[in-house]
Coordinates of C-alpha atoms in Angstrom, one line a residue:
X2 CA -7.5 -23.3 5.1
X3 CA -7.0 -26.1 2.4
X4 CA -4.1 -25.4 0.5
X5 CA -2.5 -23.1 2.6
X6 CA 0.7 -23.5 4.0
X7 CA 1.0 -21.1 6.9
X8 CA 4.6 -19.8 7.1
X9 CA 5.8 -16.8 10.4
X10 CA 8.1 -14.3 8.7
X11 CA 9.1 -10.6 9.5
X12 CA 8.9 -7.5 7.5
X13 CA 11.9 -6.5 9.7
X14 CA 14.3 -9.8 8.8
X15 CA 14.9 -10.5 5.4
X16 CA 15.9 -13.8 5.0
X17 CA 12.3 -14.9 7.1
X18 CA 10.8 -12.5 4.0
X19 CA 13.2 -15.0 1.4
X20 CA 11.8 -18.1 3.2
X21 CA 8.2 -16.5 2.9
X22 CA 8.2 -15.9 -0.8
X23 CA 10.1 -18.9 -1.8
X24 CA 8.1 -20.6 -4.9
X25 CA 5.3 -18.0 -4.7
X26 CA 4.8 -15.8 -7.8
X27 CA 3.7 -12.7 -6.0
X28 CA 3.4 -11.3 -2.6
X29 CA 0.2 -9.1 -0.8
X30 CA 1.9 -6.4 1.5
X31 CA -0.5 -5.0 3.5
X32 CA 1.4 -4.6 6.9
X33 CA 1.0 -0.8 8.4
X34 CA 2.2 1.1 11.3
X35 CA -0.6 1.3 14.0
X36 CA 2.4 3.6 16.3
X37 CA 0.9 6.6 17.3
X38 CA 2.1 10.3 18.7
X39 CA 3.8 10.1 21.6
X40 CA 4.8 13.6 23.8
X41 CA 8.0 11.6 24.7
X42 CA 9.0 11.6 21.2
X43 CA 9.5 15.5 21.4
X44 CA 12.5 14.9 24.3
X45 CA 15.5 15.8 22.2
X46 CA 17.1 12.4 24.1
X47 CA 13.9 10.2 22.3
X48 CA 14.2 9.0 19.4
X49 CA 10.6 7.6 17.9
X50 CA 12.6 6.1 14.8
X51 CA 14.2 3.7 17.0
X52 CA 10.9 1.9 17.8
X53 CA 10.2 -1.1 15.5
X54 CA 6.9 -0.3 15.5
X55 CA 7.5 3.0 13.9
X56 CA 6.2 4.0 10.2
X57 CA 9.8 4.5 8.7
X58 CA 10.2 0.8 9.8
X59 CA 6.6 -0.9 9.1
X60 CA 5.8 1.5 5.5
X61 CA 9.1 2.0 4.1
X62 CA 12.0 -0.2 5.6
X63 CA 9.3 -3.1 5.7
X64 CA 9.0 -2.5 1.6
X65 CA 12.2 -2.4 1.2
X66 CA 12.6 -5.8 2.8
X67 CA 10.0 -7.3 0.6
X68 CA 11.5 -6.4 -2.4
X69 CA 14.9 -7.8 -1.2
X70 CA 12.9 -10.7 -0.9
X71 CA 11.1 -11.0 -4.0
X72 CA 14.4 -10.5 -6.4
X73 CA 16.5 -12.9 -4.4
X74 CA 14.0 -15.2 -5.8
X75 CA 13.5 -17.0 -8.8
X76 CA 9.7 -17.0 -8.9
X77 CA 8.2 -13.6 -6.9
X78 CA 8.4 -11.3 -9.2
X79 CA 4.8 -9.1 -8.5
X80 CA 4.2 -7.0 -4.8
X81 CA 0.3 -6.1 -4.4
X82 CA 1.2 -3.0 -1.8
X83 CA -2.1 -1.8 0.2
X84 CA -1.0 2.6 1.0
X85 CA -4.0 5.1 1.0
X86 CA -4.8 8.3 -0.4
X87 CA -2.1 10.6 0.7
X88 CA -0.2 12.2 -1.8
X89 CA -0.9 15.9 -1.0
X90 CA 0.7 16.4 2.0
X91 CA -1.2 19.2 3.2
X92 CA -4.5 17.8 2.8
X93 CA -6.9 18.0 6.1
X94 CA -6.3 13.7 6.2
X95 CA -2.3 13.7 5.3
X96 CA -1.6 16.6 8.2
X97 CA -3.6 14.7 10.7
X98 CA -2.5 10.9 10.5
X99 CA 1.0 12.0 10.0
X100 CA 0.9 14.2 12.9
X101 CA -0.9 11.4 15.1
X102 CA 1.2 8.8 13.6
X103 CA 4.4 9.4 13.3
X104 CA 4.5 10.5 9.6
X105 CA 2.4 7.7 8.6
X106 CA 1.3 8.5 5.6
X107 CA 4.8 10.3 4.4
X108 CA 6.4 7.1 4.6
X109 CA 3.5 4.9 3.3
X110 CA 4.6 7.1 -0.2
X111 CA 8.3 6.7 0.0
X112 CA 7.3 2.8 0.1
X113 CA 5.3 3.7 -3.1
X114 CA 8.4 5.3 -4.3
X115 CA 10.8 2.1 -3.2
X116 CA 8.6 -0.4 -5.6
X117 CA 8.0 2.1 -8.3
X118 CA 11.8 2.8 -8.6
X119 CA 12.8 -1.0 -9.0
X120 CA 12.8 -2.0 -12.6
X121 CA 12.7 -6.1 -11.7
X122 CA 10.2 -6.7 -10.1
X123 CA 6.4 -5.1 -10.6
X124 CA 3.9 -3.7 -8.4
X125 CA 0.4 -2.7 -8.2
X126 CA -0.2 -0.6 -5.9
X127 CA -3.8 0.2 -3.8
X128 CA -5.1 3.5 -2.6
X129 CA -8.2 2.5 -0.6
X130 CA -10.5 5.1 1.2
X131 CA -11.3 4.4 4.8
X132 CA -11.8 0.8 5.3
X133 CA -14.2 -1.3 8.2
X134 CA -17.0 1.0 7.7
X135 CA -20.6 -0.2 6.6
X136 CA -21.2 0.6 2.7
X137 CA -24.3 0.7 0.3
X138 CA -24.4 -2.6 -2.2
X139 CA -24.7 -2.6 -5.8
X140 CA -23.3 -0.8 -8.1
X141 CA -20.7 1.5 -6.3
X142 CA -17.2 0.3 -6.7
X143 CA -14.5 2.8 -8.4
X144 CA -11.1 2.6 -9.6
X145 CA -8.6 5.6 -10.8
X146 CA -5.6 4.6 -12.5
X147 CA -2.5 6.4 -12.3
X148 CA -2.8 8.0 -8.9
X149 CA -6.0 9.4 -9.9
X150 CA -8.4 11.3 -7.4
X151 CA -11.5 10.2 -6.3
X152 CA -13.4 11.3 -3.5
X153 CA -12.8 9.5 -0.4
X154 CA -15.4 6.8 0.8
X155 CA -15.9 4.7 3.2
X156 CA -15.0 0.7 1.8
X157 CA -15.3 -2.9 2.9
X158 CA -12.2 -4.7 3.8
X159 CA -13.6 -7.4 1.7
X160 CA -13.9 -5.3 -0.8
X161 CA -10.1 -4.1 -1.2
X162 CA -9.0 -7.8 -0.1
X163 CA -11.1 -9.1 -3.5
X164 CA -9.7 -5.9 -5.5
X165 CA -5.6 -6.9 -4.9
X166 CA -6.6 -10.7 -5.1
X167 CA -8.2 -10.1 -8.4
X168 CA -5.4 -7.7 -9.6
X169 CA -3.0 -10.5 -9.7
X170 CA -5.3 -11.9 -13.0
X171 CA -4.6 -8.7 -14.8
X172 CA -1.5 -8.0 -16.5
X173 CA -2.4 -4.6 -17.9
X174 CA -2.5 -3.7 -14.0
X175 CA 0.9 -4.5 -13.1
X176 CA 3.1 -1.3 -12.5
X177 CA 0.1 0.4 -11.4
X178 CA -1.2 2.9 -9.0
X179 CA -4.6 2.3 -8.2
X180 CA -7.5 5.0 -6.0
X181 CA -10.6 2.8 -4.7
X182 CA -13.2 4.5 -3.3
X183 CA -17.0 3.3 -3.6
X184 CA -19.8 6.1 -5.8
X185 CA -23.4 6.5 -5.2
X186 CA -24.8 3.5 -6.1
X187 CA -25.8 3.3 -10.0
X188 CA -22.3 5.6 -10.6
X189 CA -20.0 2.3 -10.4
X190 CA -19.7 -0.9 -10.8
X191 CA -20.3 -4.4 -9.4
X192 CA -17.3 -6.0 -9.9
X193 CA -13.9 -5.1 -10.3
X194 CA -13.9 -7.3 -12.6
X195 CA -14.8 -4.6 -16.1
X196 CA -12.3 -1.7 -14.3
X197 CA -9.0 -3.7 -13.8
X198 CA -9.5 -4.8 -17.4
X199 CA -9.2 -0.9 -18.6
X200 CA -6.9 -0.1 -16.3
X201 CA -3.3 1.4 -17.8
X202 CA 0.2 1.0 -16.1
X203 CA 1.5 4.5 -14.3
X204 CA 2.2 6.9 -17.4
X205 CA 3.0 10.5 -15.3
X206 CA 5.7 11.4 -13.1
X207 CA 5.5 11.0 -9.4
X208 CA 6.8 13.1 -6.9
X209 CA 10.0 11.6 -5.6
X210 CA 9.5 12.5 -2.1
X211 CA 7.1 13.7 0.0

């Protein structure tokens, strides 16, 4: 691509994470653990937390990482984090992917938790609904700030790729916690464009843990 500069780093190794950030001003995280349920991991000899590929290591330690990263530099000082809706965790969706995926979405939170606890360096974090599925055109896209609820959709990859892209040209969205889900079309809009700009930074109290 023209003006890209195509750099391997990873989430596990910090300084490759120092080297990747270097003279950027902000970083897209969207890295998640694809490890799922394994009956070996219930031998009391096993332990699934020692795989890599593992979510305490790709949602949480990975964040962690990044944000070493980002205030060893002089210039990164914004992490676009993609999560999902999961902050019930005995709703019918949290229960299954964390039992199928080794906590998934628990640790996907505490990640939430790692950037919204570091005072130097902000975040804007995305809640999409279930991405790669077809979706109706128009006038259907949907933001809630603060963590807010909205009911869960199917959405575009392009869609949520375009939302943290044009997040980055919205202050008023830094520190933020954002839900995107796609409405009957007419309910929505557009663009993005009119519901970043009303968009507020996190005002309540998040749970600390999950």
């Amino acid at each position: 691509l023209p003006g890209v500069e195509m750099i391997k780093a990873d989430v596990s190794d910090v300084p490759s994470l120092e080297t990747l950030v270097q003279d950027c001003t902000s970083c897209l995280s969207f890295q998640g653990a694809r490890r799922m349920f394994r009956l070996s991991d219930l031998l009391p000899w096993n332990d699934p937390e020692s795989d890599q590929a593992h979510a305490i290591h790709v949602n949480y330690e990975a964040v962690r990482n990044l944000i070493k990263a980002a205030q060893s530099s002089s210039t990164c000082k914004r992490i676009v984090r993609i999560t999902g809706k999961g902050e019930n965790p005995w709703s019918f969706f949290s229960i299954l992917i964390n039992g199928l995926g080794g906590m998934a979405k628990a640790w996907n939170y505490e990640g939430e938790e790692l950037l919204r606890q570091c005072p130097d360096v902000d975040y804007t974090i995305v809640r999409p609904g279930v991405m790669g599925r077809p979706c109706p055109e128009g006038k259907v896209l949907a933001l809630a700030d603060d963590g807010g609820d909205l009911p869960v959709s199917a959405v575009t990859y392009e869609q949520i790729a375009k939302l943290c892209v044009d997040s980055l040209d919205y202050d008023n969205v830094r520190r933020s916690t954002l839900c995107a889900m796609n409405v009957p079309s007419g309910e929505g809009e557009s663009s993005y464009a009119p519901l970043l700009a009303s968009v507020k930074p996190d005002r309540r109290e998040f749970p600390k843990s999950m």
